């Protein structure tokens, strides 16, 4: 069975909820403390043993490509300063090896399913991961590593899920399940953004997937669903019953950085978890709360 070596990052969105910040800066490059969101996603993939990365971009996203390239002038300057070794290592660690990053365009905003379809030529006939960078997950060994391990065990597709309040099911892709052991369950159906009264469960897909390449057979049809877009959820639903498909309850920390409060929460949480700034962060928050 082929192992999961490749990951797709759909990063073509306009980030309108963060305007005017995203007028010139991609939302995936907004920072959680000192690293952009997209770097957290790439590092999560690396921890899962993934080696090749496909970025599905749009106009004005070249800064993402620059971020993962060598910055020769910057590195030369840091090398010349003996007290900047840590900064040099951090800069070099963000670089993706030559030939391991592909950047392709989604020329029209036709939905998540269409964005994943744009990566089909580079994925080929292999299982692959999909990560939505504005969903920040923090755990050890990592959400994607857990999904890869589940795929290796079952040979099928897998998605990470978390419970949401029933009144919020119309914001997410929701799965129906059976044979639930409390951590992993078989998926019997899924629907994109169902009305709360019609939702088959409250288990929401959280933006982490490991998929078999058969998903492209369904995405090739370019069928539209919720919102008039080509939905990845709809293509995955066609795979159920044809191959094994599981939901994995994710127990780690997850932050929805696609909205301002989630983004702020992630910055606070990461600051408090970082040994180098935790004490100062805690003191700063305490001071602000008193004022």
XYZ file of N, CA and C in Angstrom:
873
model
N 0.844 -1.194 0.000
C 0.000 0.000 0.000
C 0.883 1.248 0.000
N 0.688 2.181 -0.945
C 1.504 3.396 -0.973
C 1.317 4.214 0.301
N 2.407 4.776 0.794
C 2.288 5.617 1.979
C 1.919 7.041 1.569
N 1.484 7.815 2.544
C 1.078 9.193 2.277
C 2.337 10.059 2.226
N 2.685 10.525 1.022
C 3.900 11.312 0.833
C 3.610 12.767 0.466
N 2.352 13.046 0.079
C 2.039 14.351 -0.480
C 0.883 15.008 0.273
N 0.908 16.330 0.292
C -0.164 17.100 0.931
C -0.578 18.245 0.034
N -1.859 18.581 0.082
C -2.424 19.689 -0.689
C -2.875 20.777 0.279
N -2.493 22.013 -0.037
C -2.907 23.168 0.760
C -3.725 24.103 -0.124
N -5.047 24.165 0.044
C -5.852 25.120 -0.718
C -5.688 26.522 -0.120
N -4.949 27.384 -0.812
C -4.620 28.702 -0.254
C -4.951 29.827 -1.236
N -6.017 29.646 -2.016
C -6.367 30.646 -3.025
C -7.383 31.662 -2.521
N -7.934 31.454 -1.318
C -9.008 32.326 -0.828
C -8.580 33.763 -0.637
N -9.554 34.667 -0.662
C -9.290 36.098 -0.557
C -9.136 36.584 0.880
N -9.602 35.808 1.849
C -9.468 36.221 3.244
C -10.234 37.481 3.581
N -11.450 37.591 3.056
C -12.207 38.840 3.214
C -12.560 39.157 4.658
N -12.625 38.134 5.523
C -12.972 38.398 6.927
C -11.855 39.114 7.678
N -10.665 39.203 7.056
C -9.550 39.880 7.706
C -9.130 41.157 6.976
N -9.983 41.650 6.090
C -9.691 42.931 5.466
C -9.701 44.038 6.520
N -8.845 45.049 6.409
C -7.951 45.318 5.281
C -6.581 44.629 5.372
N -6.309 43.853 6.441
C -4.996 43.227 6.571
C -4.662 42.352 5.379
N -5.676 41.670 4.814
C -5.435 40.727 3.726
C -5.554 41.369 2.339
N -5.611 42.681 2.298
C -5.618 43.364 1.001
C -4.325 43.093 0.248
N -3.208 43.045 0.965
C -1.906 42.806 0.332
C -1.189 41.591 0.881
N -1.643 41.076 2.034
C -0.991 39.928 2.679
C -1.957 38.755 2.690
N -1.584 37.593 2.128
C -2.478 36.431 2.173
C -2.826 36.058 3.603
N -4.062 35.615 3.825
C -4.459 35.266 5.189
C -3.603 34.135 5.735
N -3.093 33.259 4.858
C -2.252 32.154 5.306
C -0.904 32.626 5.830
N -0.549 33.900 5.548
C 0.709 34.457 6.021
C 0.524 35.294 7.277
N -0.703 35.394 7.788
C -0.904 36.048 9.079
C -0.240 35.193 10.153
N 0.393 35.828 11.118
C 1.246 35.095 12.048
C 0.550 34.736 13.354
N 0.849 33.531 13.810
C 0.537 33.127 15.174
C 1.858 33.232 15.926
N 1.993 34.257 16.724
C 3.212 34.688 17.407
C 4.263 35.082 16.363
N 5.103 34.153 15.909
C 6.168 34.543 14.983
C 6.278 33.642 13.758
N 5.261 32.829 13.509
C 5.250 31.963 12.334
C 3.916 32.112 11.627
N 3.918 32.155 10.297
C 2.641 32.261 9.584
C 1.848 30.968 9.686
N 0.550 31.099 9.546
C -0.344 29.943 9.631
C 0.084 28.811 8.699
N 0.484 29.151 7.481
C 0.830 28.114 6.520
C 2.049 27.315 6.977
N 2.957 27.931 7.717
C 4.130 27.201 8.187
C 3.746 26.161 9.237
N 2.791 26.487 10.090
C 2.318 25.494 11.067
C 1.771 24.267 10.335
N 1.045 24.484 9.243
C 0.464 23.368 8.498
C 1.549 22.513 7.846
N 2.564 23.153 7.277
C 3.661 22.410 6.659
C 4.418 21.613 7.721
N 4.663 22.210 8.866
C 5.370 21.501 9.934
C 4.554 20.316 10.446
N 3.240 20.464 10.493
C 2.377 19.347 10.879
C 2.516 18.195 9.893
N 2.622 18.527 8.607
C 2.820 17.485 7.592
C 4.169 16.807 7.739
N 5.191 17.577 7.969
C 6.525 17.003 8.136
C 6.545 16.021 9.297
N 5.851 16.351 10.364
C 5.785 15.457 11.527
C 5.073 14.155 11.184
N 4.273 14.165 10.124
C 3.558 12.968 9.677
C 4.336 12.193 8.621
N 5.538 12.635 8.292
C 6.347 11.950 7.299
C 6.072 12.364 5.867
N 5.316 13.433 5.682
C 4.989 13.910 4.337
C 6.158 14.727 3.792
N 6.465 14.518 2.509
C 7.674 15.080 1.912
C 7.410 16.083 0.793
N 6.244 16.002 0.159
C 5.966 16.843 -0.999
C 4.696 17.653 -0.752
N 4.730 18.914 -1.208
C 3.678 19.853 -0.849
C 3.156 20.563 -2.100
N 1.835 20.522 -2.269
C 1.192 21.189 -3.398
C 0.354 22.341 -2.857
N 0.709 23.555 -3.250
C -0.005 24.753 -2.808
C -0.893 25.214 -3.960
N -2.199 25.224 -3.724
C -3.149 25.689 -4.749
C -3.436 27.149 -4.441
N -2.834 28.029 -5.224
C -2.833 29.453 -4.914
C -3.751 30.232 -5.851
N -3.766 31.536 -5.638
C -4.481 32.457 -6.509
C -3.610 33.669 -6.754
N -4.185 34.700 -7.300
C -3.438 35.930 -7.549
C -2.941 36.531 -6.236
N -1.782 37.175 -6.305
C -1.195 37.883 -5.160
C -0.806 36.956 -4.010
N -0.516 35.691 -4.311
C -0.108 34.747 -3.275
C 1.381 34.381 -3.379
N 2.134 35.130 -4.179
C 3.540 34.787 -4.405
C 4.364 34.838 -3.132
N 3.903 35.601 -2.147
C 4.658 35.705 -0.897
C 4.729 34.355 -0.172
N 3.739 33.481 -0.381
C 3.789 32.142 0.206
C 4.951 31.364 -0.396
N 5.097 31.452 -1.710
C 6.206 30.787 -2.383
C 7.541 31.341 -1.891
N 7.624 32.655 -1.734
C 8.863 33.271 -1.251
C 9.205 32.810 0.166
N 8.181 32.630 0.988
C 8.424 32.253 2.383
C 9.137 30.914 2.491
N 8.809 29.978 1.614
C 9.398 28.641 1.706
C 10.651 28.485 0.842
N 11.096 29.574 0.238
C 12.319 29.567 -0.557
C 13.479 30.058 0.309
N 14.719 29.873 -0.187
C 15.882 30.454 0.486
C 15.852 31.970 0.332
N 16.177 32.670 1.407
C 16.320 34.127 1.372
C 17.816 34.420 1.528
N 18.521 34.419 0.403
C 19.990 34.434 0.449
C 20.556 35.667 1.145
N 20.000 36.842 0.839
C 20.524 38.057 1.447
C 20.306 38.043 2.955
N 19.111 37.632 3.362
C 18.808 37.572 4.795
C 19.708 36.559 5.491
N 19.853 35.380 4.902
C 20.678 34.346 5.527
C 22.138 34.779 5.617
N 22.636 35.462 4.582
C 24.011 35.946 4.607
C 24.210 36.977 5.711
N 23.225 37.837 5.890
C 23.311 38.846 6.947
C 23.302 38.201 8.322
N 22.436 37.208 8.520
C 22.354 36.528 9.810
C 23.631 35.730 10.089
N 24.216 35.131 9.052
C 25.461 34.377 9.229
C 26.597 35.287 9.676
N 26.574 36.519 9.191
C 27.646 37.462 9.519
C 27.557 37.976 10.954
N 26.432 37.726 11.580
C 26.239 38.203 12.958
C 26.201 36.998 13.890
N 27.202 36.872 14.705
C 27.340 35.689 15.548
C 26.177 35.502 16.513
N 25.555 36.591 16.918
C 24.458 36.501 17.891
C 23.104 36.232 17.231
N 23.093 35.912 15.933
C 21.846 35.671 15.215
C 21.731 34.221 14.742
N 22.452 33.302 15.392
C 22.431 31.912 14.967
C 21.036 31.302 15.086
N 20.324 31.599 16.159
C 18.970 31.056 16.358
C 18.030 31.534 15.253
N 18.130 32.818 14.921
C 17.281 33.362 13.864
C 17.616 32.739 12.509
N 18.914 32.487 12.262
C 19.329 31.843 11.027
C 18.745 30.441 10.921
N 18.806 29.686 11.994
C 18.285 28.321 11.985
C 16.777 28.311 11.777
N 16.081 29.267 12.386
C 14.635 29.348 12.203
C 14.279 29.671 10.756
N 15.036 30.563 10.149
C 14.798 30.938 8.756
C 15.038 29.757 7.824
N 16.137 29.042 8.042
C 16.460 27.898 7.190
C 15.473 26.752 7.379
N 14.964 26.587 8.594
C 14.028 25.497 8.865
C 12.719 25.664 8.103
N 12.381 26.892 7.750
C 11.134 27.145 7.024
C 11.250 26.792 5.545
N 12.464 26.580 5.057
C 12.678 26.329 3.633
C 12.268 24.908 3.253
N 11.583 24.781 2.137
C 11.238 23.466 1.588
C 12.285 23.102 0.547
N 12.745 21.869 0.575
C 13.792 21.424 -0.346
C 13.377 21.611 -1.804
N 14.379 21.868 -2.641
C 14.128 22.053 -4.069
C 13.413 20.839 -4.650
N 12.364 21.107 -5.418
C 11.613 20.035 -6.059
C 10.502 19.451 -5.218
N 10.406 19.854 -3.947
C 9.396 19.279 -3.054
C 8.185 20.185 -2.861
N 8.167 21.341 -3.514
C 7.025 22.257 -3.428
C 6.520 22.577 -4.821
N 5.223 22.425 -5.016
C 4.568 22.755 -6.275
C 3.548 23.853 -5.997
N 3.529 24.868 -6.868
C 2.558 25.950 -6.748
C 1.737 25.994 -8.031
N 0.427 25.801 -7.888
C -0.461 25.806 -9.049
C -1.632 26.735 -8.762
N -2.238 27.274 -9.800
C -3.281 28.283 -9.641
C -4.690 27.690 -9.704
N -5.534 28.140 -8.784
C -6.977 27.975 -8.930
C -7.466 29.302 -9.498
N -7.774 29.331 -10.774
C -8.004 30.598 -11.460
C -9.368 31.205 -11.180
N -10.298 30.383 -10.709
C -11.623 30.887 -10.341
C -12.006 30.309 -8.982
N -12.691 31.074 -8.148
C -13.079 30.598 -6.808
C -14.308 29.691 -6.862
N -14.090 28.439 -7.279
C -15.204 27.528 -7.515
C -15.431 26.540 -6.376
N -14.744 26.716 -5.260
C -14.985 25.855 -4.112
C -13.784 25.015 -3.725
N -13.872 24.447 -2.509
C -12.783 23.630 -1.985
C -12.537 22.403 -2.851
N -13.607 21.761 -3.313
C -13.441 20.590 -4.154
C -12.672 20.924 -5.421
N -12.968 22.064 -6.001
C -12.263 22.490 -7.209
C -10.794 22.767 -6.909
N -10.512 23.373 -5.759
C -9.123 23.646 -5.386
C -8.324 22.349 -5.269
N -8.905 21.340 -4.629
C -8.224 20.049 -4.507
C -8.058 19.419 -5.890
N -9.062 19.528 -6.740
C -8.997 18.991 -8.097
C -7.835 19.602 -8.877
N -7.524 20.864 -8.613
C -6.427 21.537 -9.314
C -5.076 20.879 -9.031
N -4.982 20.071 -7.967
C -3.720 19.421 -7.599
C -3.595 18.025 -8.181
N -4.585 17.584 -8.970
C -4.668 16.173 -9.361
C -3.434 15.671 -10.105
N -2.844 16.493 -10.966
C -1.712 16.034 -11.784
C -0.490 15.737 -10.931
N -0.353 16.430 -9.805
C 0.816 16.240 -8.945
C 0.594 15.155 -7.898
N -0.651 14.830 -7.631
C -0.959 13.752 -6.684
C -0.873 12.401 -7.383
N -1.391 12.322 -8.590
C -1.354 11.053 -9.320
C -2.232 10.012 -8.650
N -1.750 8.786 -8.597
C -2.539 7.674 -8.066
C -2.062 7.290 -6.669
N -1.918 8.292 -5.804
C -1.433 8.060 -4.439
C -2.419 8.616 -3.426
N -2.463 8.023 -2.232
C -3.217 8.662 -1.153
C -2.521 9.966 -0.782
N -3.279 10.930 -0.298
C -2.695 12.245 -0.012
C -3.459 12.920 1.120
N -2.804 13.897 1.719
C -3.424 14.681 2.787
C -3.913 16.005 2.227
N -4.945 16.552 2.855
C -5.412 17.903 2.569
C -5.483 18.644 3.900
N -4.906 19.834 3.943
C -4.943 20.646 5.158
C -5.445 22.036 4.821
N -6.407 22.527 5.593
C -6.863 23.903 5.485
C -6.081 24.719 6.502
N -5.156 25.577 6.056
C -4.232 26.228 6.989
C -4.884 27.123 8.031
N -6.081 27.664 7.739
C -6.680 28.533 8.752
C -7.346 27.741 9.881
N -7.311 26.411 9.785
C -7.668 25.552 10.919
C -6.355 25.123 11.567
N -6.001 25.744 12.677
C -4.740 25.456 13.358
C -4.965 24.357 14.384
N -4.254 23.230 14.225
C -4.349 22.136 15.194
C -2.991 21.952 15.836
N -2.989 21.804 17.159
C -1.742 21.689 17.918
C -1.831 20.495 18.851
N -1.016 19.485 18.601
C -0.979 18.301 19.453
C 0.250 17.496 19.072
N 0.541 16.498 19.848
C 1.636 15.582 19.531
C 1.078 14.166 19.461
N 1.309 13.436 18.356
C 2.222 13.701 17.236
C 1.674 14.649 16.186
N 0.423 15.043 16.276
C -0.184 15.938 15.299
C -1.403 15.300 14.668
N -2.367 16.133 14.301
C -3.620 15.629 13.729
C -3.374 14.863 12.435
N -2.548 15.402 11.555
C -2.292 14.725 10.285
C -1.564 13.406 10.500
N -0.632 13.361 11.443
C 0.066 12.109 11.744
C -0.915 11.046 12.225
N -1.909 11.448 13.008
C -2.917 10.493 13.471
C -3.753 9.972 12.307
N -4.098 10.861 11.374
C -4.879 10.430 10.212
C -4.071 9.508 9.310
N -2.797 9.807 9.137
C -1.933 8.944 8.325
C -1.849 7.552 8.953
N -1.709 7.505 10.277
C -1.644 6.214 10.971
C -2.947 5.438 10.801
N -4.078 6.136 10.837
C -5.374 5.478 10.648
C -5.491 4.949 9.224
N -5.052 5.723 8.256
C -5.064 5.256 6.867
C -4.199 4.006 6.701
N -3.031 4.009 7.316
C -2.141 2.844 7.197
C -2.764 1.598 7.821
N -3.598 1.804 8.831
C -4.261 0.684 9.496
C -5.439 0.154 8.684
N -6.200 1.067 8.066
C -7.445 0.675 7.399
C -7.321 0.559 5.884
N -6.354 1.283 5.317
C -6.226 1.309 3.866
C -7.217 2.220 3.171
N -8.000 2.971 3.946
C -9.017 3.833 3.355
C -8.781 5.303 3.620
N -9.801 6.100 3.376
C -9.760 7.538 3.621
C -10.135 7.821 5.078
N -9.737 8.999 5.549
C -10.040 9.371 6.935
C -10.108 10.891 7.043
N -11.010 11.356 7.900
C -11.111 12.788 8.185
C -11.117 12.987 9.693
N -10.611 14.138 10.125
C -10.663 14.497 11.536
C -11.970 15.217 11.824
N -12.578 14.888 12.950
C -13.862 15.498 13.319
C -13.839 15.953 14.772
N -14.698 16.901 15.072
C -14.934 17.357 16.440
C -16.416 17.672 16.587
N -16.917 17.538 17.807
C -18.309 17.888 18.069
C -18.508 19.395 18.028
N -19.625 19.822 17.460
C -20.010 21.232 17.470
C -21.442 21.328 17.995
N -21.853 22.472 18.516
C -23.256 22.637 18.916
C -24.178 22.414 17.719
N -25.304 21.756 17.933
C -26.195 21.429 16.814
C -26.611 22.677 16.047
N -26.786 23.798 16.719
C -27.225 24.998 16.009
C -26.139 25.536 15.059
N -24.926 24.975 15.136
C -23.845 25.431 14.260
C -23.541 24.455 13.120
N -24.323 23.399 12.987
C -24.031 22.413 11.943
C -24.113 22.999 10.542
N -24.863 24.089 10.385
C -24.996 24.686 9.054
C -23.750 25.462 8.623
N -22.691 25.388 9.439
C -21.428 26.042 9.083
C -20.372 25.058 8.580
N -20.646 23.746 8.713
C -19.587 22.754 8.510
C -20.075 21.582 7.653
N -19.099 20.758 7.251
C -19.421 19.443 6.721
C -19.649 18.499 7.884
N -20.767 17.774 7.877
C -21.169 16.925 9.004
C -21.232 15.468 8.543
N -20.751 14.550 9.403
C -20.730 13.136 9.034
C -21.780 12.344 9.804
N -22.258 11.272 9.172
C -23.073 10.249 9.830
C -22.163 9.047 10.046
N -22.312 8.368 11.189
C -21.358 7.311 11.532
C -22.050 6.059 12.066
N -21.260 4.967 12.133
C -21.656 3.739 12.808
C -20.393 3.096 13.368
N -20.570 2.065 14.191
C -19.437 1.350 14.786
C -18.441 2.313 15.434
N -18.975 3.159 16.277
C -18.187 4.205 16.935
C -17.563 3.661 18.210
N -16.216 3.675 18.303
C -15.561 3.210 19.532
C -15.161 4.361 20.447
N -15.636 5.565 20.121
C -15.308 6.730 20.925
C -14.164 7.540 20.375
N -13.344 6.933 19.515
C -12.240 7.636 18.874
C -12.352 7.561 17.357
N -12.595 6.357 16.845
C -12.719 6.136 15.402
C -14.089 5.535 15.112
N -14.700 5.986 14.030
C -15.999 5.454 13.613
C -16.028 5.340 12.096
N -16.824 4.406 11.597
C -17.035 4.296 10.161
C -18.009 5.389 9.716
N -17.721 5.996 8.594
C -18.597 7.031 8.051
C -19.612 6.383 7.110
N -20.882 6.677 7.331
C -21.947 6.154 6.471
C -22.537 7.225 5.566
N -22.206 8.465 5.839
C -22.697 9.555 5.010
C -22.101 10.866 5.465
N -22.204 11.861 4.620
C -21.766 13.208 5.000
C -22.503 14.219 4.147
N -22.686 15.396 4.724
C -23.431 16.445 4.046
C -22.797 17.784 4.390
N -22.760 18.678 3.407
C -22.150 19.986 3.600
C -23.181 20.980 4.135
N -22.887 21.553 5.291
C -23.655 22.635 5.910
C -25.159 22.333 6.007
N -25.517 21.226 6.666
C -26.945 20.909 6.783
C -27.645 21.812 7.806
N -28.939 21.986 7.626
C -29.729 22.682 8.643
C -29.684 21.866 9.932
N -29.657 22.522 11.100
C -29.543 21.787 12.367
C -30.553 20.656 12.508
N -31.770 20.875 12.074
C -32.798 19.833 12.211
C -32.546 18.646 11.293
N -31.751 18.838 10.249
C -31.510 17.781 9.275
C -30.123 17.164 9.393
N -29.298 17.679 10.294
C -27.924 17.179 10.422
C -27.924 15.747 10.958
N -27.155 14.833 10.351
C -27.132 13.441 10.801
C -26.389 13.229 12.113
N -25.610 14.212 12.540
C -24.902 14.156 13.814
C -24.408 15.559 14.112
N -23.590 15.700 15.131
C -22.944 16.994 15.408
C -21.433 16.887 15.218
N -20.991 15.862 14.488
C -19.561 15.681 14.237
C -19.166 16.444 12.976
N -18.334 17.452 13.174
C -17.932 18.346 12.097
C -16.542 17.996 11.586
N -16.368 17.990 10.276
C -15.042 17.837 9.679
C -14.266 19.124 9.922
N -13.018 18.998 10.408
C -12.296 20.189 10.855
C -11.150 20.640 9.946
N -11.113 20.180 8.718
C -10.095 20.704 7.813
C -8.823 19.897 7.762
N -8.896 18.606 8.139
C -7.772 17.687 8.016
C -8.288 16.392 7.388
N -7.682 15.983 6.281
C -8.157 14.845 5.512
C -6.972 13.997 5.041
N -7.170 12.689 4.959
C -6.306 11.804 4.172
C -7.232 11.069 3.222
N -6.993 11.234 1.930
C -7.941 10.750 0.921
C -7.278 9.817 -0.076
N -8.057 8.855 -0.541
C -7.616 8.019 -1.644
C -7.765 8.809 -2.948
N -6.941 8.510 -3.957
C -6.990 9.293 -5.199
C -8.296 9.146 -5.967
N -9.123 8.154 -5.599
C -10.417 7.985 -6.261
C -11.302 9.221 -6.124
N -11.007 10.088 -5.174
C -11.815 11.296 -5.006
C -11.805 12.145 -6.274
N -10.708 12.067 -7.041
C -10.629 12.867 -8.262
C -11.621 12.410 -9.323
N -12.008 11.121 -9.283
C -13.004 10.633 -10.243
C -14.316 11.396 -10.070
N -14.637 11.730 -8.852
C -15.882 12.457 -8.571
C -15.705 13.961 -8.768
N -14.528 14.486 -8.396
C -14.276 15.910 -8.597
C -14.199 16.259 -10.081
N -13.805 15.293 -10.916
C -13.730 15.515 -12.367
C -15.071 15.939 -12.960
N -16.164 15.576 -12.301
C -17.497 15.890 -12.832
C -17.873 17.357 -12.641
N -17.174 18.034 -11.724
C -17.420 19.455 -11.451
C -18.874 19.722 -11.075
N -19.453 18.797 -10.315
C -20.832 18.992 -9.861
C -20.844 20.002 -8.717
N -21.808 20.908 -8.748
C -21.886 21.931 -7.717
C -22.854 21.509 -6.611
N -22.586 22.016 -5.414
C -23.427 21.696 -4.270
C -23.764 22.946 -3.491
N -23.614 22.892 -2.159
C -23.956 24.029 -1.303
C -23.233 25.294 -1.759
N -23.976 26.394 -1.820
C -23.398 27.661 -2.221
C -23.051 27.760 -3.688
N -23.490 26.758 -4.489
C -23.170 26.761 -5.906
C -21.720 26.447 -6.194
N -21.007 25.873 -5.218
C -19.586 25.573 -5.367
C -19.355 24.069 -5.529
N -18.195 23.708 -6.019
C -17.790 22.309 -6.124
C -17.258 21.899 -4.757
N -18.033 21.107 -4.034
C -17.744 20.804 -2.640
C -16.937 19.507 -2.512
N -15.867 19.562 -1.742
C -15.086 18.361 -1.454
C -15.945 17.355 -0.690
N -16.795 17.838 0.199
C -17.672 16.957 0.975
C -18.536 16.092 0.065
N -19.075 16.673 -1.000
C -19.927 15.918 -1.923
C -19.142 14.812 -2.622
N -17.912 15.119 -3.043
C -17.085 14.102 -3.707
C -16.743 12.981 -2.741
N -16.441 13.309 -1.494
C -16.136 12.284 -0.494
C -17.358 11.416 -0.226
N -18.533 12.037 -0.216
C -19.764 11.281 0.040
C -19.965 10.199 -1.017
N -19.562 10.454 -2.263
C -19.688 9.455 -3.328
C -18.759 8.262 -3.102
N -17.708 8.446 -2.321
C -16.739 7.377 -2.076
C -17.208 6.401 -0.998
N -18.140 6.838 -0.170
C -18.606 6.008 0.946
C -19.313 4.770 0.396
N -18.913 3.613 0.896
C -19.462 2.358 0.412
C -18.642 1.725 -0.695
N -17.812 2.526 -1.351
C -16.939 2.011 -2.400
C -15.536 1.705 -1.871
N -15.169 2.383 -0.795
C -13.896 2.130 -0.110
C -14.101 2.498 1.348
N -13.182 2.061 2.186
C -13.332 2.314 3.616
C -13.139 3.805 3.907
N -13.979 4.324 4.802
C -13.933 5.750 5.122
C -14.217 5.910 6.609
N -13.294 6.534 7.337
C -13.425 6.659 8.787
C -13.335 8.109 9.253
N -13.977 8.353 10.373
C -13.868 9.626 11.078
C -13.047 9.406 12.342
N -12.106 10.300 12.588
C -11.275 10.230 13.787
C -11.560 11.447 14.655
N -12.024 11.191 15.871
C -12.246 12.298 16.793
C -10.894 12.881 17.207
N -10.713 14.148 16.903
C -9.466 14.815 17.249
C -9.575 15.378 18.659
N -8.606 15.029 19.514
C -8.650 15.418 20.930
C -7.729 16.585 21.263
N -6.918 17.021 20.310
C -5.971 18.090 20.586
C -6.616 19.462 20.512
N -5.768 20.481 20.589
C -6.243 21.864 20.499
C -6.488 22.230 19.039
N -7.587 22.907 18.805
C -7.925 23.340 17.451
C -8.470 24.761 17.517
N -7.962 25.626 16.627
C -8.356 27.027 16.610
C -8.792 27.409 15.203
N -9.970 27.986 15.111
C -10.489 28.429 13.821
C -9.945 29.823 13.546
N -8.827 29.882 12.852
C -8.172 31.158 12.576
C -8.761 31.853 11.360
N -9.856 31.326 10.843
C -10.569 31.987 9.765
C -11.454 33.112 10.254
N -11.576 33.259 11.579
C -12.302 34.402 12.120
C -11.432 35.113 13.144
N -11.739 36.353 13.419
C -10.844 37.199 14.209
C -10.680 36.718 15.647
N -11.773 36.280 16.279
C -11.655 35.827 17.657
C -10.870 34.520 17.757
N -11.077 33.616 16.794
C -10.307 32.380 16.780
C -8.828 32.647 16.575
N -8.522 33.601 15.707
C -7.139 33.985 15.452
C -6.500 34.575 16.708
N -7.244 35.425 17.394
C -6.746 36.008 18.642
C -6.543 34.935 19.701
N -7.495 33.998 19.806
C -7.380 32.904 20.768
C -6.135 32.065 20.493
N -5.865 31.790 19.228
C -4.691 30.992 18.875
C -3.408 31.694 19.284
N -3.330 32.999 19.060
C -2.133 33.735 19.447
C -1.908 33.700 20.953
N -2.987 33.842 21.705
C -2.870 33.802 23.166
C -2.437 32.400 23.613
N -3.099 31.372 23.087
C -2.805 30.002 23.503
C -1.370 29.611 23.177
N -0.912 29.946 21.972
C 0.458 29.599 21.577
C 1.460 30.390 22.410
N 1.164 31.649 22.695
C 2.052 32.451 23.536
C 2.218 31.839 24.919
N 1.125 31.373 25.498
C 1.172 30.787 26.834
C 1.848 29.421 26.839
N 1.898 28.757 25.682
C 2.512 27.430 25.602
C 3.984 27.480 25.211
N 4.459 28.651 24.799
C 5.853 28.778 24.358
C 6.764 29.030 25.560
N 7.708 28.135 25.848
C 8.575 28.310 27.019
C 9.349 29.623 27.011
N 9.695 30.128 25.825
C 10.521 31.331 25.760
C 9.756 32.607 26.086
N 8.428 32.580 25.963
C 7.663 33.807 26.216
C 6.459 33.571 27.128
N 6.295 32.368 27.653
C 5.097 32.049 28.440
C 4.963 32.948 29.665
N 6.035 33.117 30.408
C 5.966 33.895 31.648
C 5.611 35.351 31.357
N 6.279 35.929 30.362
C 5.989 37.317 30.007
C 4.572 37.470 29.457
N 4.118 36.478 28.693
C 2.759 36.530 28.128
C 1.711 36.496 29.221
N 1.928 35.610 30.190
C 0.982 35.499 31.296
C 0.916 36.808 32.084
N 2.077 37.410 32.332
C 2.115 38.671 33.069
C 1.431 39.788 32.274
N 1.662 39.810 30.963
C 1.047 40.838 30.124
C -0.465 40.692 30.121
N -0.960 39.469 29.975
C -2.406 39.252 29.975
C -3.024 39.641 31.306
N -2.338 39.290 32.381
C -2.828 39.668 33.701
C -2.916 41.166 33.856
N -1.913 41.867 33.343
C -1.898 43.327 33.430
C -3.016 43.932 32.618
N -3.249 43.413 31.422
C -4.313 43.948 30.589
C -5.690 43.708 31.180
N -5.872 42.537 31.803
C -7.173 42.214 32.384
C -7.477 43.072 33.608
N -6.454 43.551 34.274
C -6.643 44.395 35.449
C -6.981 45.835 35.055
N -6.542 46.234 33.883
C -6.721 47.644 33.490
C -8.143 47.931 33.013
